JSON list of C-alpha atoms in Angstrom, two decimals:
[
{"chain": "A", "resi": 1, "resn": "UNK", "atom": "CA", "xyz": [0.00, 0.00, 0.00]},
{"chain": "A", "resi": 2, "resn": "UNK", "atom": "CA", "xyz": [1.42, 3.32, -1.01]},
{"chain": "A", "resi": 3, "resn": "UNK", "atom": "CA", "xyz": [1.57, 5.98, 1.65]},
{"chain": "A", "resi": 4, "resn": "UNK", "atom": "CA", "xyz": [2.63, 9.56, 1.04]},
{"chain": "A", "resi": 5, "resn": "UNK", "atom": "CA", "xyz": [2.33, 12.84, 2.80]},
{"chain": "A", "resi": 6, "resn": "UNK", "atom": "CA", "xyz": [4.19, 15.33, 0.65]},
{"chain": "A", "resi": 7, "resn": "UNK", "atom": "CA", "xyz": [3.30, 14.99, -2.99]},
{"chain": "A", "resi": 8, "resn": "UNK", "atom": "CA", "xyz": [4.09, 17.78, -5.42]},
{"chain": "A", "resi": 9, "resn": "UNK", "atom": "CA", "xyz": [4.02, 17.69, -9.19]},
{"chain": "A", "resi": 10, "resn": "UNK", "atom": "CA", "xyz": [4.76, 21.17, -10.49]},
{"chain": "A", "resi": 11, "resn": "UNK", "atom": "CA", "xyz": [5.34, 22.38, -14.00]},
{"chain": "A", "resi": 12, "resn": "UNK", "atom": "CA", "xyz": [8.19, 24.89, -14.06]},
{"chain": "A", "resi": 13, "resn": "UNK", "atom": "CA", "xyz": [8.18, 25.46, -17.81]},
{"chain": "A", "resi": 14, "resn": "UNK", "atom": "CA", "xyz": [11.11, 25.35, -20.19]},
{"chain": "A", "resi": 15, "resn": "UNK", "atom": "CA", "xyz": [11.86, 29.03, -19.43]},
{"chain": "A", "resi": 16, "resn": "UNK", "atom": "CA", "xyz": [13.50, 27.73, -16.26]},
{"chain": "A", "resi": 17, "resn": "UNK", "atom": "CA", "xyz": [15.90, 25.66, -18.40]},
{"chain": "A", "resi": 18, "resn": "UNK", "atom": "CA", "xyz": [16.67, 28.65, -20.59]},
{"chain": "A", "resi": 19, "resn": "UNK", "atom": "CA", "xyz": [17.42, 30.70, -17.46]},
{"chain": "A", "resi": 20, "resn": "UNK", "atom": "CA", "xyz": [19.99, 28.10, -16.38]},
{"chain": "A", "resi": 21, "resn": "UNK", "atom": "CA", "xyz": [18.00, 26.74, -13.44]},
{"chain": "A", "resi": 22, "resn": "UNK", "atom": "CA", "xyz": [17.89, 23.11, -14.58]},
{"chain": "A", "resi": 23, "resn": "UNK", "atom": "CA", "xyz": [20.37, 20.26, -14.27]},
{"chain": "A", "resi": 24, "resn": "UNK", "atom": "CA", "xyz": [23.24, 20.80, -16.78]},
{"chain": "A", "resi": 25, "resn": "UNK", "atom": "CA", "xyz": [22.85, 17.41, -18.52]},
{"chain": "A", "resi": 26, "resn": "UNK", "atom": "CA", "xyz": [19.10, 17.86, -18.78]},
{"chain": "A", "resi": 27, "resn": "UNK", "atom": "CA", "xyz": [19.69, 21.35, -20.20]},
{"chain": "A", "resi": 28, "resn": "UNK", "atom": "CA", "xyz": [22.15, 19.97, -22.75]},
{"chain": "A", "resi": 29, "resn": "UNK", "atom": "CA", "xyz": [19.52, 17.45, -23.89]},
{"chain": "A", "resi": 30, "resn": "UNK", "atom": "CA", "xyz": [16.90, 20.19, -24.16]},
{"chain": "A", "resi": 31, "resn": "UNK", "atom": "CA", "xyz": [19.22, 22.47, -26.18]},
{"chain": "A", "resi": 32, "resn": "UNK", "atom": "CA", "xyz": [20.13, 19.59, -28.44]},
{"chain": "A", "resi": 33, "resn": "UNK", "atom": "CA", "xyz": [16.53, 18.65, -29.18]},
{"chain": "A", "resi": 34, "resn": "UNK", "atom": "CA", "xyz": [15.44, 22.25, -29.73]},
{"chain": "A", "resi": 35, "resn": "UNK", "atom": "CA", "xyz": [18.30, 22.78, -32.19]},
{"chain": "A", "resi": 36, "resn": "UNK", "atom": "CA", "xyz": [17.10, 19.79, -34.21]},
{"chain": "A", "resi": 37, "resn": "UNK", "atom": "CA", "xyz": [13.44, 20.93, -34.13]},
{"chain": "A", "resi": 38, "resn": "UNK", "atom": "CA", "xyz": [12.26, 17.85, -32.28]},
{"chain": "A", "resi": 39, "resn": "UNK", "atom": "CA", "xyz": [13.62, 15.49, -34.92]},
{"chain": "A", "resi": 40, "resn": "UNK", "atom": "CA", "xyz": [15.84, 12.53, -34.17]},
{"chain": "A", "resi": 41, "resn": "UNK", "atom": "CA", "xyz": [19.41, 13.17, -35.26]},
{"chain": "A", "resi": 42, "resn": "UNK", "atom": "CA", "xyz": [22.94, 12.10, -34.36]},
{"chain": "A", "resi": 43, "resn": "UNK", "atom": "CA", "xyz": [22.71, 14.61, -31.50]},
{"chain": "A", "resi": 44, "resn": "UNK", "atom": "CA", "xyz": [20.41, 12.22, -29.67]},
{"chain": "A", "resi": 45, "resn": "UNK", "atom": "CA", "xyz": [23.10, 9.54, -29.40]},
{"chain": "A", "resi": 46, "resn": "UNK", "atom": "CA", "xyz": [25.00, 11.02, -26.44]},
{"chain": "A", "resi": 47, "resn": "UNK", "atom": "CA", "xyz": [21.77, 11.44, -24.47]},
{"chain": "A", "resi": 48, "resn": "UNK", "atom": "CA", "xyz": [20.33, 7.94, -25.07]},
{"chain": "A", "resi": 49, "resn": "UNK", "atom": "CA", "xyz": [21.86, 6.38, -21.91]},
{"chain": "A", "resi": 50, "resn": "UNK", "atom": "CA", "xyz": [19.98, 8.89, -19.75]},
{"chain": "A", "resi": 51, "resn": "UNK", "atom": "CA", "xyz": [16.60, 8.63, -21.46]},
{"chain": "A", "resi": 52, "resn": "UNK", "atom": "CA", "xyz": [13.49, 6.55, -21.12]},
{"chain": "A", "resi": 53, "resn": "UNK", "atom": "CA", "xyz": [11.45, 6.41, -24.33]},
{"chain": "A", "resi": 54, "resn": "UNK", "atom": "CA", "xyz": [7.76, 5.75, -24.54]},
{"chain": "A", "resi": 55, "resn": "UNK", "atom": "CA", "xyz": [5.06, 5.78, -27.21]},
{"chain": "A", "resi": 56, "resn": "UNK", "atom": "CA", "xyz": [2.38, 8.42, -27.87]},
{"chain": "A", "resi": 57, "resn": "UNK", "atom": "CA", "xyz": [-0.51, 6.25, -26.61]},
{"chain": "A", "resi": 58, "resn": "UNK", "atom": "CA", "xyz": [-1.80, 8.23, -23.67]},
{"chain": "A", "resi": 59, "resn": "UNK", "atom": "CA", "xyz": [-4.87, 7.97, -21.44]},
{"chain": "A", "resi": 60, "resn": "UNK", "atom": "CA", "xyz": [-6.06, 10.36, -18.70]},
{"chain": "A", "resi": 61, "resn": "UNK", "atom": "CA", "xyz": [-4.97, 7.82, -16.11]},
{"chain": "A", "resi": 62, "resn": "UNK", "atom": "CA", "xyz": [-1.59, 6.77, -17.40]},
{"chain": "A", "resi": 63, "resn": "UNK", "atom": "CA", "xyz": [1.38, 7.96, -19.43]},
{"chain": "A", "resi": 64, "resn": "UNK", "atom": "CA", "xyz": [2.31, 6.01, -22.55]},
{"chain": "A", "resi": 65, "resn": "UNK", "atom": "CA", "xyz": [3.97, 2.58, -22.16]},
{"chain": "A", "resi": 66, "resn": "UNK", "atom": "CA", "xyz": [7.77, 2.62, -22.05]},
{"chain": "A", "resi": 67, "resn": "UNK", "atom": "CA", "xyz": [9.83, 0.72, -24.62]},
{"chain": "A", "resi": 68, "resn": "UNK", "atom": "CA", "xyz": [13.39, 1.80, -23.84]},
{"chain": "A", "resi": 69, "resn": "UNK", "atom": "CA", "xyz": [15.21, 2.56, -20.59]},
{"chain": "A", "resi": 70, "resn": "UNK", "atom": "CA", "xyz": [18.75, 3.88, -21.01]},
{"chain": "A", "resi": 71, "resn": "UNK", "atom": "CA", "xyz": [21.58, 2.26, -19.10]},
{"chain": "A", "resi": 72, "resn": "UNK", "atom": "CA", "xyz": [22.00, 5.32, -16.83]},
{"chain": "A", "resi": 73, "resn": "UNK", "atom": "CA", "xyz": [18.38, 6.48, -16.92]},
{"chain": "A", "resi": 74, "resn": "UNK", "atom": "CA", "xyz": [16.86, 7.67, -13.66]},
{"chain": "A", "resi": 75, "resn": "UNK", "atom": "CA", "xyz": [14.00, 5.17, -13.97]},
{"chain": "A", "resi": 76, "resn": "UNK", "atom": "CA", "xyz": [16.50, 2.29, -14.18]},
{"chain": "A", "resi": 77, "resn": "UNK", "atom": "CA", "xyz": [18.30, 3.64, -11.09]},
{"chain": "A", "resi": 78, "resn": "UNK", "atom": "CA", "xyz": [15.03, 3.99, -9.21]},
{"chain": "A", "resi": 79, "resn": "UNK", "atom": "CA", "xyz": [13.11, 0.87, -10.25]},
{"chain": "A", "resi": 80, "resn": "UNK", "atom": "CA", "xyz": [16.05, -1.47, -10.86]},
{"chain": "A", "resi": 81, "resn": "UNK", "atom": "CA", "xyz": [17.61, -3.60, -13.59]},
{"chain": "A", "resi": 82, "resn": "UNK", "atom": "CA", "xyz": [15.04, -6.36, -13.34]},
{"chain": "A", "resi": 83, "resn": "UNK", "atom": "CA", "xyz": [12.20, -3.90, -13.95]},
{"chain": "A", "resi": 84, "resn": "UNK", "atom": "CA", "xyz": [14.03, -2.25, -16.86]},
{"chain": "A", "resi": 85, "resn": "UNK", "atom": "CA", "xyz": [14.82, -5.56, -18.59]},
{"chain": "A", "resi": 86, "resn": "UNK", "atom": "CA", "xyz": [11.34, -7.13, -18.48]},
{"chain": "A", "resi": 87, "resn": "UNK", "atom": "CA", "xyz": [9.51, -7.35, -21.78]},
{"chain": "A", "resi": 88, "resn": "UNK", "atom": "CA", "xyz": [6.71, -9.88, -21.35]},
{"chain": "A", "resi": 89, "resn": "UNK", "atom": "CA", "xyz": [4.10, -7.18, -20.77]},
{"chain": "A", "resi": 90, "resn": "UNK", "atom": "CA", "xyz": [3.77, -3.44, -21.40]},
{"chain": "A", "resi": 91, "resn": "UNK", "atom": "CA", "xyz": [6.44, -1.63, -19.39]},
{"chain": "A", "resi": 92, "resn": "UNK", "atom": "CA", "xyz": [5.04, 0.90, -16.94]},
{"chain": "A", "resi": 93, "resn": "UNK", "atom": "CA", "xyz": [6.34, 2.41, -13.72]},
{"chain": "A", "resi": 94, "resn": "UNK", "atom": "CA", "xyz": [5.39, 0.11, -10.84]},
{"chain": "A", "resi": 95, "resn": "UNK", "atom": "CA", "xyz": [3.27, 2.65, -8.94]},
{"chain": "A", "resi": 96, "resn": "UNK", "atom": "CA", "xyz": [-0.27, 3.32, -10.30]},
{"chain": "A", "resi": 97, "resn": "UNK", "atom": "CA", "xyz": [-0.53, 6.61, -8.38]},
{"chain": "A", "resi": 98, "resn": "UNK", "atom": "CA", "xyz": [2.75, 7.81, -9.86]},
{"chain": "A", "resi": 99, "resn": "UNK", "atom": "CA", "xyz": [1.49, 6.78, -13.28]},
{"chain": "A", "resi": 100, "resn": "UNK", "atom": "CA", "xyz": [-1.69, 8.81, -12.88]},
{"chain": "A", "resi": 101, "resn": "UNK", "atom": "CA", "xyz": [0.14, 11.85, -11.51]},
{"chain": "A", "resi": 102, "resn": "UNK", "atom": "CA", "xyz": [2.57, 11.75, -14.45]},
{"chain": "A", "resi": 103, "resn": "UNK", "atom": "CA", "xyz": [0.02, 11.42, -17.24]},
{"chain": "A", "resi": 104, "resn": "UNK", "atom": "CA", "xyz": [-0.75, 15.12, -17.66]},
{"chain": "A", "resi": 105, "resn": "UNK", "atom": "CA", "xyz": [2.91, 15.97, -18.32]},
{"chain": "A", "resi": 106, "resn": "UNK", "atom": "CA", "xyz": [3.02, 13.52, -21.23]},
{"chain": "A", "resi": 107, "resn": "UNK", "atom": "CA", "xyz": [-0.21, 14.91, -22.65]},
{"chain": "A", "resi": 108, "resn": "UNK", "atom": "CA", "xyz": [1.28, 18.42, -22.48]},
{"chain": "A", "resi": 109, "resn": "UNK", "atom": "CA", "xyz": [4.49, 17.30, -24.19]},
{"chain": "A", "resi": 110, "resn": "UNK", "atom": "CA", "xyz": [2.56, 15.56, -26.98]},
{"chain": "A", "resi": 111, "resn": "UNK", "atom": "CA", "xyz": [-0.12, 18.18, -27.56]},
{"chain": "A", "resi": 112, "resn": "UNK", "atom": "CA", "xyz": [1.59, 21.44, -26.67]},
{"chain": "A", "resi": 113, "resn": "UNK", "atom": "CA", "xyz": [5.33, 21.77, -26.05]},
{"chain": "A", "resi": 114, "resn": "UNK", "atom": "CA", "xyz": [8.16, 20.19, -24.05]},
{"chain": "A", "resi": 115, "resn": "UNK", "atom": "CA", "xyz": [7.27, 19.72, -20.40]},
{"chain": "A", "resi": 116, "resn": "UNK", "atom": "CA", "xyz": [9.74, 20.59, -17.66]},
{"chain": "A", "resi": 117, "resn": "UNK", "atom": "CA", "xyz": [8.78, 20.22, -14.04]},
{"chain": "A", "resi": 118, "resn": "UNK", "atom": "CA", "xyz": [9.65, 19.19, -10.51]},
{"chain": "A", "resi": 119, "resn": "UNK", "atom": "CA", "xyz": [8.12, 16.42, -8.46]},
{"chain": "A", "resi": 120, "resn": "UNK", "atom": "CA", "xyz": [8.39, 15.20, -4.90]},
{"chain": "A", "resi": 121, "resn": "UNK", "atom": "CA", "xyz": [6.55, 12.12, -3.80]},
{"chain": "A", "resi": 122, "resn": "UNK", "atom": "CA", "xyz": [6.71, 9.08, -1.57]},
{"chain": "A", "resi": 123, "resn": "UNK", "atom": "CA", "xyz": [6.89, 5.68, -3.22]},
{"chain": "A", "resi": 124, "resn": "UNK", "atom": "CA", "xyz": [6.63, 2.13, -2.04]},
{"chain": "A", "resi": 125, "resn": "UNK", "atom": "CA", "xyz": [9.16, 0.14, -4.06]},
{"chain": "A", "resi": 126, "resn": "UNK", "atom": "CA", "xyz": [8.57, -3.49, -3.30]},
{"chain": "A", "resi": 127, "resn": "UNK", "atom": "CA", "xyz": [8.04, -2.85, 0.41]},
{"chain": "A", "resi": 128, "resn": "UNK", "atom": "CA", "xyz": [10.80, -0.22, 0.63]},
{"chain": "A", "resi": 129, "resn": "UNK", "atom": "CA", "xyz": [9.34, 3.25, 1.16]},
{"chain": "A", "resi": 130, "resn": "UNK", "atom": "CA", "xyz": [11.32, 6.11, -0.32]},
{"chain": "A", "resi": 131, "resn": "UNK", "atom": "CA", "xyz": [10.86, 9.86, -0.48]},
{"chain": "A", "resi": 132, "resn": "UNK", "atom": "CA", "xyz": [12.02, 11.09, -3.86]},
{"chain": "A", "resi": 133, "resn": "UNK", "atom": "CA", "xyz": [12.45, 14.48, -5.47]},
{"chain": "A", "resi": 134, "resn": "UNK", "atom": "CA", "xyz": [13.22, 14.77, -9.15]},
{"chain": "A", "resi": 135, "resn": "UNK", "atom": "CA", "xyz": [13.14, 17.13, -12.07]},
{"chain": "A", "resi": 136, "resn": "UNK", "atom": "CA", "xyz": [11.92, 15.85, -15.40]},
{"chain": "A", "resi": 137, "resn": "UNK", "atom": "CA", "xyz": [11.85, 16.94, -18.99]},
{"chain": "A", "resi": 138, "resn": "UNK", "atom": "CA", "xyz": [9.55, 15.27, -21.48]},
{"chain": "A", "resi": 139, "resn": "UNK", "atom": "CA", "xyz": [9.97, 16.02, -25.17]},
{"chain": "A", "resi": 140, "resn": "UNK", "atom": "CA", "xyz": [7.92, 14.64, -28.06]},
{"chain": "A", "resi": 141, "resn": "UNK", "atom": "CA", "xyz": [10.20, 13.60, -30.93]},
{"chain": "A", "resi": 142, "resn": "UNK", "atom": "CA", "xyz": [9.75, 12.37, -34.48]},
{"chain": "A", "resi": 143, "resn": "UNK", "atom": "CA", "xyz": [12.17, 9.82, -35.98]},
{"chain": "A", "resi": 144, "resn": "UNK", "atom": "CA", "xyz": [12.21, 11.51, -39.42]},
{"chain": "A", "resi": 145, "resn": "UNK", "atom": "CA", "xyz": [10.60, 14.67, -40.85]},
{"chain": "A", "resi": 146, "resn": "UNK", "atom": "CA", "xyz": [8.05, 12.61, -42.80]},
{"chain": "A", "resi": 147, "resn": "UNK", "atom": "CA", "xyz": [7.34, 10.04, -40.10]},
{"chain": "A", "resi": 148, "resn": "UNK", "atom": "CA", "xyz": [3.78, 9.51, -38.93]},
{"chain": "A", "resi": 149, "resn": "UNK", "atom": "CA", "xyz": [5.18, 8.27, -35.62]},
{"chain": "A", "resi": 150, "resn": "UNK", "atom": "CA", "xyz": [6.01, 10.33, -32.57]},
{"chain": "A", "resi": 151, "resn": "UNK", "atom": "CA", "xyz": [7.35, 9.21, -29.24]},
{"chain": "A", "resi": 152, "resn": "UNK", "atom": "CA", "xyz": [8.21, 10.80, -25.89]},
{"chain": "A", "resi": 153, "resn": "UNK", "atom": "CA", "xyz": [11.72, 11.07, -24.50]},
{"chain": "A", "resi": 154, "resn": "UNK", "atom": "CA", "xyz": [11.85, 11.37, -20.71]},
{"chain": "A", "resi": 155, "resn": "UNK", "atom": "CA", "xyz": [14.95, 12.82, -19.04]},
{"chain": "A", "resi": 156, "resn": "UNK", "atom": "CA", "xyz": [14.69, 12.53, -15.26]},
{"chain": "A", "resi": 157, "resn": "UNK", "atom": "CA", "xyz": [17.18, 13.74, -12.69]},
{"chain": "A", "resi": 158, "resn": "UNK", "atom": "CA", "xyz": [16.86, 12.44, -9.15]},
{"chain": "A", "resi": 159, "resn": "UNK", "atom": "CA", "xyz": [17.66, 15.31, -6.82]},
{"chain": "A", "resi": 160, "resn": "UNK", "atom": "CA", "xyz": [16.97, 13.60, -3.54]},
{"chain": "A", "resi": 161, "resn": "UNK", "atom": "CA", "xyz": [16.22, 10.01, -2.55]},
{"chain": "A", "resi": 162, "resn": "UNK", "atom": "CA", "xyz": [15.67, 9.11, 1.09]},
{"chain": "A", "resi": 163, "resn": "UNK", "atom": "CA", "xyz": [14.76, 5.68, 2.36]},
{"chain": "A", "resi": 164, "resn": "UNK", "atom": "CA", "xyz": [12.18, 6.02, 5.13]},
{"chain": "B", "resi": 1, "resn": "UNK", "atom": "CA", "xyz": [31.00, -33.88, -36.27]},
{"chain": "B", "resi": 2, "resn": "UNK", "atom": "CA", "xyz": [31.11, -36.06, -39.40]},
{"chain": "B", "resi": 3, "resn": "UNK", "atom": "CA", "xyz": [29.52, -34.12, -42.27]},
{"chain": "B", "resi": 4, "resn": "UNK", "atom": "CA", "xyz": [27.71, -35.72, -45.18]},
{"chain": "B", "resi": 5, "resn": "UNK", "atom": "CA", "xyz": [29.67, -35.66, -48.44]},
{"chain": "B", "resi": 6, "resn": "UNK", "atom": "CA", "xyz": [26.48, -34.47, -50.21]},
{"chain": "B", "resi": 7, "resn": "UNK", "atom": "CA", "xyz": [26.27, -30.98, -48.66]},
{"chain": "B", "resi": 8, "resn": "UNK", "atom": "CA", "xyz": [28.85, -28.53, -47.40]},
{"chain": "B", "resi": 9, "resn": "UNK", "atom": "CA", "xyz": [29.27, -27.52, -43.77]},
{"chain": "B", "resi": 10, "resn": "UNK", "atom": "CA", "xyz": [28.22, -23.98, -44.77]},
{"chain": "B", "resi": 11, "resn": "UNK", "atom": "CA", "xyz": [24.72, -25.29, -45.49]},
{"chain": "B", "resi": 12, "resn": "UNK", "atom": "CA", "xyz": [24.40, -26.72, -42.00]},
{"chain": "B", "resi": 13, "resn": "UNK", "atom": "CA", "xyz": [22.16, -24.65, -39.72]},
{"chain": "B", "resi": 14, "resn": "UNK", "atom": "CA", "xyz": [22.55, -25.38, -36.06]},
{"chain": "B", "resi": 15, "resn": "UNK", "atom": "CA", "xyz": [19.26, -26.30, -34.41]},
{"chain": "B", "resi": 16, "resn": "UNK", "atom": "CA", "xyz": [19.60, -23.38, -31.93]},
{"chain": "B", "resi": 17, "resn": "UNK", "atom": "CA", "xyz": [20.37, -20.80, -34.60]},
{"chain": "B", "resi": 18, "resn": "UNK", "atom": "CA", "xyz": [17.32, -21.29, -36.74]},
{"chain": "B", "resi": 19, "resn": "UNK", "atom": "CA", "xyz": [14.64, -20.51, -34.11]},
{"chain": "B", "resi": 20, "resn": "UNK", "atom": "CA", "xyz": [16.45, -17.32, -33.06]},
{"chain": "B", "resi": 21, "resn": "UNK", "atom": "CA", "xyz": [16.64, -16.11, -36.67]},
{"chain": "B", "resi": 22, "resn": "UNK", "atom": "CA", "xyz": [12.99, -16.96, -37.17]},
{"chain": "B", "resi": 23, "resn": "UNK", "atom": "CA", "xyz": [12.03, -15.04, -34.04]},
{"chain": "B", "resi": 24, "resn": "UNK", "atom": "CA", "xyz": [14.07, -12.05, -35.25]},
{"chain": "B", "resi": 25, "resn": "UNK", "atom": "CA", "xyz": [12.43, -12.24, -38.68]},
{"chain": "B", "resi": 26, "resn": "UNK", "atom": "CA", "xyz": [8.98, -12.45, -37.04]},
{"chain": "B", "resi": 27, "resn": "UNK", "atom": "CA", "xyz": [9.74, -9.39, -34.91]},
{"chain": "B", "resi": 28, "resn": "UNK", "atom": "CA", "xyz": [10.94, -7.40, -37.92]},
{"chain": "B", "resi": 29, "resn": "UNK", "atom": "CA", "xyz": [7.81, -8.37, -39.85]},
{"chain": "B", "resi": 30, "resn": "UNK", "atom": "CA", "xyz": [5.63, -7.11, -36.98]},
{"chain": "B", "resi": 31, "resn": "UNK", "atom": "CA", "xyz": [7.67, -3.91, -36.76]},
{"chain": "B", "resi": 32, "resn": "UNK", "atom": "CA", "xyz": [7.19, -3.25, -40.48]},
{"chain": "B", "resi": 33, "resn": "UNK", "atom": "CA", "xyz": [3.48, -4.09, -40.26]},
{"chain": "B", "resi": 34, "resn": "UNK", "atom": "CA", "xyz": [2.98, -1.51, -37.50]},
{"chain": "B", "resi": 35, "resn": "UNK", "atom": "CA", "xyz": [5.00, 1.15, -39.29]},
{"chain": "B", "resi": 36, "resn": "UNK", "atom": "CA", "xyz": [7.75, 1.13, -36.68]},
{"chain": "B", "resi": 37, "resn": "UNK", "atom": "CA", "xyz": [10.76, 0.48, -38.92]},
{"chain": "B", "resi": 38, "resn": "UNK", "atom": "CA", "xyz": [12.12, 3.97, -38.29]},
{"chain": "B", "resi": 39, "resn": "UNK", "atom": "CA", "xyz": [12.03, 3.33, -34.55]},
{"chain": "B", "resi": 40, "resn": "UNK", "atom": "CA", "xyz": [13.86, 0.00, -35.07]},
{"chain": "B", "resi": 41, "resn": "UNK", "atom": "CA", "xyz": [16.56, 1.79, -37.09]},
{"chain": "B", "resi": 42, "resn": "UNK", "atom": "CA", "xyz": [16.81, 4.63, -34.59]},
{"chain": "B", "resi": 43, "resn": "UNK", "atom": "CA", "xyz": [17.48, 2.35, -31.62]},
{"chain": "B", "resi": 44, "resn": "UNK", "atom": "CA", "xyz": [19.84, 0.16, -33.60]},
{"chain": "B", "resi": 45, "resn": "UNK", "atom": "CA", "xyz": [21.98, 2.99, -34.95]},
{"chain": "B", "resi": 46, "resn": "UNK", "atom": "CA", "xyz": [21.92, 5.43, -32.04]},
{"chain": "B", "resi": 47, "resn": "UNK", "atom": "CA", "xyz": [22.18, 3.05, -29.11]},
{"chain": "B", "resi": 48, "resn": "UNK", "atom": "CA", "xyz": [23.82, -0.09, -30.51]},
{"chain": "B", "resi": 49, "resn": "UNK", "atom": "CA", "xyz": [25.77, 1.80, -33.20]},
{"chain": "B", "resi": 50, "resn": "UNK", "atom": "CA", "xyz": [25.26, -0.79, -35.94]},
{"chain": "B", "resi": 51, "resn": "UNK", "atom": "CA", "xyz": [23.20, -0.70, -39.12]},
{"chain": "B", "resi": 52, "resn": "UNK", "atom": "CA", "xyz": [22.18, -4.34, -39.13]},
{"chain": "B", "resi": 53, "resn": "UNK", "atom": "CA", "xyz": [20.92, -6.36, -36.20]},
{"chain": "B", "resi": 54, "resn": "UNK", "atom": "CA", "xyz": [23.07, -9.31, -37.33]},
{"chain": "B", "resi": 55, "resn": "UNK", "atom": "CA", "xyz": [26.16, -7.30, -36.41]},
{"chain": "B", "resi": 56, "resn": "UNK", "atom": "CA", "xyz": [25.18, -7.64, -32.74]},
{"chain": "B", "resi": 57, "resn": "UNK", "atom": "CA", "xyz": [26.47, -10.41, -30.52]},
{"chain": "B", "resi": 58, "resn": "UNK", "atom": "CA", "xyz": [23.91, -13.02, -29.55]},
{"chain": "B", "resi": 59, "resn": "UNK", "atom": "CA", "xyz": [23.49, -11.59, -26.04]},
{"chain": "B", "resi": 60, "resn": "UNK", "atom": "CA", "xyz": [23.13, -8.01, -27.27]},
{"chain": "B", "resi": 61, "resn": "UNK", "atom": "CA", "xyz": [20.72, -9.16, -29.97]},
{"chain": "B", "resi": 62, "resn": "UNK", "atom": "CA", "xyz": [18.51, -10.68, -27.30]},
{"chain": "B", "resi": 63, "resn": "UNK", "atom": "CA", "xyz": [18.55, -7.38, -25.41]},
{"chain": "B", "resi": 64, "resn": "UNK", "atom": "CA", "xyz": [17.62, -5.51, -28.59]},
{"chain": "B", "resi": 65, "resn": "UNK", "atom": "CA", "xyz": [14.80, -7.97, -29.29]},
{"chain": "B", "resi": 66, "resn": "UNK", "atom": "CA", "xyz": [13.48, -7.29, -25.78]},
{"chain": "B", "resi": 67, "resn": "UNK", "atom": "CA", "xyz": [13.34, -3.56, -26.57]},
{"chain": "B", "resi": 68, "resn": "UNK", "atom": "CA", "xyz": [11.59, -4.25, -29.89]},
{"chain": "B", "resi": 69, "resn": "UNK", "atom": "CA", "xyz": [9.10, -6.46, -28.12]},
{"chain": "B", "resi": 70, "resn": "UNK", "atom": "CA", "xyz": [8.29, -3.54, -25.79]},
{"chain": "B", "resi": 71, "resn": "UNK", "atom": "CA", "xyz": [8.18, -1.17, -28.77]},
{"chain": "B", "resi": 72, "resn": "UNK", "atom": "CA", "xyz": [5.47, -3.29, -30.38]},
{"chain": "B", "resi": 73, "resn": "UNK", "atom": "CA", "xyz": [3.47, -3.47, -27.16]},
{"chain": "B", "resi": 74, "resn": "UNK", "atom": "CA", "xyz": [3.82, 0.29, -26.61]},
{"chain": "B", "resi": 75, "resn": "UNK", "atom": "CA", "xyz": [2.57, 1.30, -30.05]},
{"chain": "B", "resi": 76, "resn": "UNK", "atom": "CA", "xyz": [0.30, -1.43, -31.27]},
{"chain": "B", "resi": 77, "resn": "UNK", "atom": "CA", "xyz": [-2.27, -1.65, -28.46]}
]
């Protein structure tokens, strides 16, 4: 059972990145994607290890399913190797409340513009309760200019992680 | 292993190789069917830094196939 007492999901807006307030690696990813107009290019290569990628299939209750978790991605650090390597079912974060709270950010990234925000929440990870604070950037990308497909790239930075 | 004089060793397909290749071919067919070939190429070239999946080692190929399996689930449902 998930318990939490301090849950915050706040959109800061990409202005905060442009003002230099975001994590430097996250900022570098943002700059790179903006300079390629949201299209996949060679510039994406250096950021791949830090990204989680998911589709564009969104519902009001859940973000899109994940299909790729980079080797140094924050979700792999948080949820573990075993979670990241499973592929028998759709890959989703293991906390339904976190899923629901995250959905709006993906909708914004897909329908409006890149989403940058801060979150603090308490999670129960397999019986281990943690308090986590993280910043996250979600950008909708297209593999080629003519592609009908879009996907979301998630760059998360864990700022604080306390086991309770 | 004693090979038959009627076919060369190059024609021999190990029993464990054939199912893996078939599974890879099935995955690629599904990827093409769901219009996800660009995503396949993107992951292959940007993350694994090869142009053809057959350039990957067996272990890495299995990892890539796992990602493709998730890709299909993420887009096709």
